[in-house]
Amino acid sequence: MTIHKLAIYDMDRTVTFKGTYTGFLIHVAGNMAPWRLVLFPCVILLMLAYVVKLISRQRLKEYNQALMIGFNVERAKLMPHVESYADRVIARNLRAGAVAQIAQDRADGYTLVLATASYRLYVEPIARRLGFDAVIATDHLSQDLRYVRARIAGENCYDTGKLRMIKAWMASQAIDRGQAHIRAYSDHVSDAPMLEFADIPFAANPHKSLARLAAERGWTRVDWN
């Protein structure tokens, strides 16, 4: 029986020090349309609206992108800035311990999967630079079209939605759970479903809620610099 060895990583604050989404919006706006930076206070107001549950996490991301990048942006004009943002993340926002663990999992024969709520649009260039084999991420409605729209296709890759997307990806690769050995890494308690699903879950640089849960469940804690 073939055993599929998977190492599944969250990205923001697990592999990176800081979240990548706001930085992405600012980087692209600053390079493509600097006048949009004056709209950034609106982004903060939208975040507050999300905190008090006036809008969903999915709508928050869509509205922020529409404000800072535009509702429809020509892909050919956008992608050079996406690539330069990926270079920036690799240069300034990676945890050395995470990079070392990725290399160890690769050496151990694991297929490397980056599973994140961040947009596939910029996650794939980051994943490519890190040597990941697959990306599971939030997709744009126009993922393969000429224009990138500020609309999410399907689910935001978050919480139980992320686990559903991992299972769907495994099914697409004909990987049966009973024939898979999974290591999973995350910093955030929202990834508890993914960590529960894994054979070996790691609470990586965990915030307080995940640190408590990891202690209760006996999950391994790692703190990467």
Short mmCIF file of C-alpha atoms in Angstrom, two decimals:
data_model
loop_
_atom_site.label_atom_id
_atom_site.label_comp_id
_atom_site.label_asym_id
_atom_site.label_seq_id
_atom_site.Cartn_x
_atom_site.Cartn_y
_atom_site.Cartn_z
CA MET A 1 0.00 0.00 0.00
CA THR A 2 1.34 3.41 -0.99
CA ILE A 3 1.44 5.93 1.85
CA HIS A 4 1.13 9.55 0.75
CA LYS A 5 3.21 11.77 3.02
CA LEU A 6 1.82 15.31 3.24
CA ALA A 7 3.19 18.30 5.13
CA ILE A 8 0.52 21.01 5.24
CA TYR A 9 1.48 24.53 6.30
CA ASP A 10 -0.57 27.57 7.10
CA MET A 11 1.22 30.68 5.81
CA ASP A 12 0.55 33.94 7.68
CA ARG A 13 2.41 34.05 11.02
CA THR A 14 3.27 30.37 10.65
CA VAL A 15 5.79 30.56 7.82
CA THR A 16 5.87 34.38 7.91
CA PHE A 17 6.35 36.73 10.87
CA LYS A 18 3.49 39.02 9.88
CA GLY A 19 0.25 38.68 7.96
CA THR A 20 0.62 39.21 4.23
CA TYR A 21 -2.79 40.45 3.09
CA THR A 22 -2.66 44.10 4.20
CA GLY A 23 0.93 44.35 3.00
CA PHE A 24 -0.16 43.01 -0.37
CA LEU A 25 -2.90 45.64 -0.71
CA ILE A 26 -0.54 48.48 0.24
CA HIS A 27 2.28 47.22 -2.01
CA VAL A 28 0.06 46.93 -5.07
CA ALA A 29 -1.77 50.20 -4.44
CA GLY A 30 1.50 52.05 -3.89
CA ASN A 31 2.91 50.74 -7.17
CA MET A 32 -0.16 50.78 -9.40
CA ALA A 33 -2.28 53.67 -8.11
CA PRO A 34 -0.70 55.56 -5.19
CA TRP A 35 -3.79 57.78 -4.86
CA ARG A 36 -5.63 54.76 -3.46
CA LEU A 37 -3.48 54.90 -0.32
CA VAL A 38 -5.65 57.79 0.90
CA LEU A 39 -8.47 55.21 1.10
CA PHE A 40 -6.62 53.10 3.65
CA PRO A 41 -8.58 54.52 6.63
CA CYS A 42 -11.64 52.95 4.98
CA VAL A 43 -9.89 49.59 5.23
CA ILE A 44 -9.54 50.10 8.98
CA LEU A 45 -13.23 50.99 9.25
CA LEU A 46 -14.14 47.83 7.33
CA MET A 47 -12.00 45.77 9.70
CA LEU A 48 -13.92 47.27 12.63
CA ALA A 49 -17.18 46.39 10.87
CA TYR A 50 -15.95 42.80 10.62
CA VAL A 51 -14.97 42.73 14.31
CA VAL A 52 -18.50 43.78 15.34
CA LYS A 53 -19.95 41.25 12.85
CA LEU A 54 -21.55 43.74 10.45
CA ILE A 55 -19.83 42.06 7.50
CA SER A 56 -18.36 38.60 6.90
CA ARG A 57 -14.65 37.84 6.62
CA GLN A 58 -15.21 37.09 2.93
CA ARG A 59 -16.91 40.44 2.27
CA LEU A 60 -14.16 42.22 4.21
CA LYS A 61 -11.54 40.86 1.82
CA GLU A 62 -13.60 41.69 -1.26
CA TYR A 63 -14.32 45.28 -0.17
CA ASN A 64 -10.70 45.92 0.82
CA GLN A 65 -9.43 44.70 -2.53
CA ALA A 66 -11.95 46.83 -4.41
CA LEU A 67 -10.83 49.90 -2.44
CA MET A 68 -7.08 49.42 -2.64
CA ILE A 69 -6.60 47.69 -5.98
CA GLY A 70 -9.86 48.09 -7.90
CA PHE A 71 -12.88 45.94 -8.63
CA ASN A 72 -11.54 44.84 -12.04
CA VAL A 73 -7.80 44.92 -12.69
CA GLU A 74 -6.09 43.69 -15.82
CA ARG A 75 -4.03 40.65 -14.84
CA ALA A 76 -1.09 41.50 -17.11
CA LYS A 77 -0.68 44.87 -15.36
CA LEU A 78 -1.14 43.42 -11.89
CA MET A 79 1.17 40.40 -12.00
CA PRO A 80 4.55 42.23 -12.03
CA HIS A 81 3.54 43.83 -8.73
CA VAL A 82 2.34 40.47 -7.39
CA GLU A 83 5.74 38.97 -8.23
CA SER A 84 7.62 41.87 -6.64
CA TYR A 85 5.49 41.46 -3.52
CA ALA A 86 6.41 37.77 -3.35
CA ASP A 87 10.09 38.79 -3.55
CA ARG A 88 9.49 41.21 -0.68
CA VAL A 89 7.91 38.51 1.49
CA ILE A 90 10.77 36.10 0.82
CA ALA A 91 13.36 38.77 1.61
CA ARG A 92 11.78 40.31 4.72
CA ASN A 93 9.01 38.21 6.19
CA LEU A 94 10.06 34.57 6.61
CA ARG A 95 10.72 32.66 9.82
CA ALA A 96 14.07 30.90 9.51
CA GLY A 97 12.77 28.01 11.61
CA ALA A 98 9.85 27.51 9.24
CA VAL A 99 12.16 27.51 6.22
CA ALA A 100 14.34 24.91 7.94
CA GLN A 101 11.31 22.71 8.73
CA ILE A 102 10.08 22.96 5.14
CA ALA A 103 13.49 21.75 3.99
CA GLN A 104 13.40 18.91 6.54
CA ASP A 105 9.93 17.78 5.43
CA ARG A 106 11.08 17.82 1.82
CA ALA A 107 14.13 15.72 2.75
CA ASP A 108 11.83 13.31 4.62
CA GLY A 109 9.88 12.72 1.42
CA TYR A 110 6.76 14.76 2.21
CA THR A 111 4.70 16.52 -0.41
CA LEU A 112 4.66 20.18 0.65
CA VAL A 113 1.25 21.86 0.69
CA LEU A 114 0.63 25.51 1.54
CA ALA A 115 -2.96 25.93 2.79
CA THR A 116 -3.92 29.51 3.57
CA ALA A 117 -6.79 31.96 3.65
CA SER A 118 -4.66 34.40 1.66
CA TYR A 119 -5.33 34.82 -2.05
CA ARG A 120 -3.92 32.25 -4.46
CA LEU A 121 -3.02 35.23 -6.66
CA TYR A 122 0.01 36.07 -4.53
CA VAL A 123 0.37 32.86 -2.52
CA GLU A 124 1.43 30.82 -5.56
CA PRO A 125 4.47 33.03 -6.32
CA ILE A 126 5.50 32.81 -2.66
CA ALA A 127 4.96 29.04 -2.60
CA ARG A 128 6.95 28.63 -5.79
CA ARG A 129 9.91 30.45 -4.28
CA LEU A 130 9.75 28.23 -1.19
CA GLY A 131 9.54 24.99 -3.18
CA PHE A 132 6.00 23.96 -2.25
CA ASP A 133 4.36 21.29 -4.40
CA ALA A 134 0.76 22.48 -4.08
CA VAL A 135 -1.28 25.47 -2.95
CA ILE A 136 -4.73 25.45 -1.35
CA ALA A 137 -5.89 29.04 -1.01
CA THR A 138 -8.72 31.51 -1.46
CA ASP A 139 -9.51 31.91 -5.15
CA HIS A 140 -10.77 34.88 -7.10
CA LEU A 141 -13.95 34.44 -9.11
CA SER A 142 -11.90 35.33 -12.18
CA GLN A 143 -8.91 33.16 -11.25
CA ASP A 144 -8.10 32.20 -14.84
CA LEU A 145 -9.48 35.20 -16.73
CA ARG A 146 -7.88 38.35 -18.10
CA TYR A 147 -9.22 40.59 -15.34
CA VAL A 148 -8.87 39.99 -11.61
CA ARG A 149 -12.14 40.79 -9.88
CA ALA A 150 -12.56 41.67 -6.22
CA ARG A 151 -14.80 38.66 -5.67
CA ILE A 152 -14.09 35.34 -4.00
CA ALA A 153 -14.90 32.09 -5.76
CA GLY A 154 -16.35 29.47 -3.46
CA GLU A 155 -15.15 29.50 0.14
CA ASN A 156 -12.68 31.64 1.97
CA CYS A 157 -9.95 29.11 2.83
CA TYR A 158 -10.39 29.52 6.58
CA ASP A 159 -11.35 27.40 9.60
CA THR A 160 -13.63 24.49 8.63
CA GLY A 161 -13.65 25.82 5.06
CA LYS A 162 -9.89 25.22 4.87
CA LEU A 163 -10.33 21.61 5.97
CA ARG A 164 -13.05 21.07 3.35
CA MET A 165 -10.71 22.48 0.71
CA ILE A 166 -7.86 20.24 1.87
CA LYS A 167 -10.13 17.20 1.62
CA ALA A 168 -11.30 18.29 -1.85
CA TRP A 169 -7.69 18.71 -2.98
CA MET A 170 -6.79 15.27 -1.64
CA ALA A 171 -9.75 13.77 -3.52
CA SER A 172 -8.61 15.51 -6.72
CA GLN A 173 -5.19 13.89 -6.26
CA ALA A 174 -6.74 10.46 -5.53
CA ILE A 175 -5.24 10.52 -2.02
CA ASP A 176 -7.30 8.48 0.43
CA ARG A 177 -7.09 9.67 4.02
CA GLY A 178 -6.48 6.12 5.18
CA GLN A 179 -3.40 5.98 2.96
CA ALA A 180 -1.96 9.34 3.97
CA HIS A 181 0.37 10.44 6.75
CA ILE A 182 -0.09 14.14 7.47
CA ARG A 183 2.00 16.68 9.33
CA ALA A 184 0.23 20.03 9.80
CA TYR A 185 1.53 23.36 11.06
CA SER A 186 -0.37 26.48 12.13
CA ASP A 187 -0.15 29.42 14.52
CA HIS A 188 -3.89 30.06 14.87
CA VAL A 189 -6.77 28.32 16.63
CA SER A 190 -8.96 28.74 13.52
CA ASP A 191 -6.85 25.93 12.05
CA ALA A 192 -7.88 23.50 14.80
CA PRO A 193 -9.94 21.48 12.26
CA MET A 194 -6.85 21.04 10.06
CA LEU A 195 -4.67 20.15 13.04
CA GLU A 196 -7.24 17.62 14.30
CA PHE A 197 -7.23 16.06 10.83
CA ALA A 198 -3.45 15.58 10.87
CA ASP A 199 -1.53 12.61 12.20
CA ILE A 200 1.09 14.92 13.70
CA PRO A 201 -0.21 18.43 14.46
CA PHE A 202 2.18 21.25 15.31
CA ALA A 203 1.20 24.48 17.03
CA ALA A 204 3.76 26.75 15.40
CA ASN A 205 4.39 30.11 17.09
CA PRO A 206 0.90 29.73 18.60
CA HIS A 207 -1.15 32.61 19.92
CA LYS A 208 -2.73 32.10 23.35
CA SER A 209 -5.89 30.26 22.30
CA LEU A 210 -4.00 27.74 20.19
CA ALA A 211 -1.29 27.35 22.83
CA ARG A 212 -3.98 26.40 25.38
CA LEU A 213 -5.66 24.00 22.97
CA ALA A 214 -2.34 22.40 22.03
CA ALA A 215 -1.53 21.83 25.71
CA GLU A 216 -4.96 20.24 26.25
CA ARG A 217 -4.66 17.98 23.20
CA GLY A 218 -0.99 17.11 23.60
CA TRP A 219 -0.01 18.68 20.30
CA THR A 220 3.63 19.53 19.77
CA ARG A 221 4.50 23.21 20.11
CA VAL A 222 7.30 24.73 18.04
CA ASP A 223 8.49 28.32 18.24
CA TRP A 224 10.26 29.42 15.09
CA ASN A 225 12.36 32.56 15.01
#
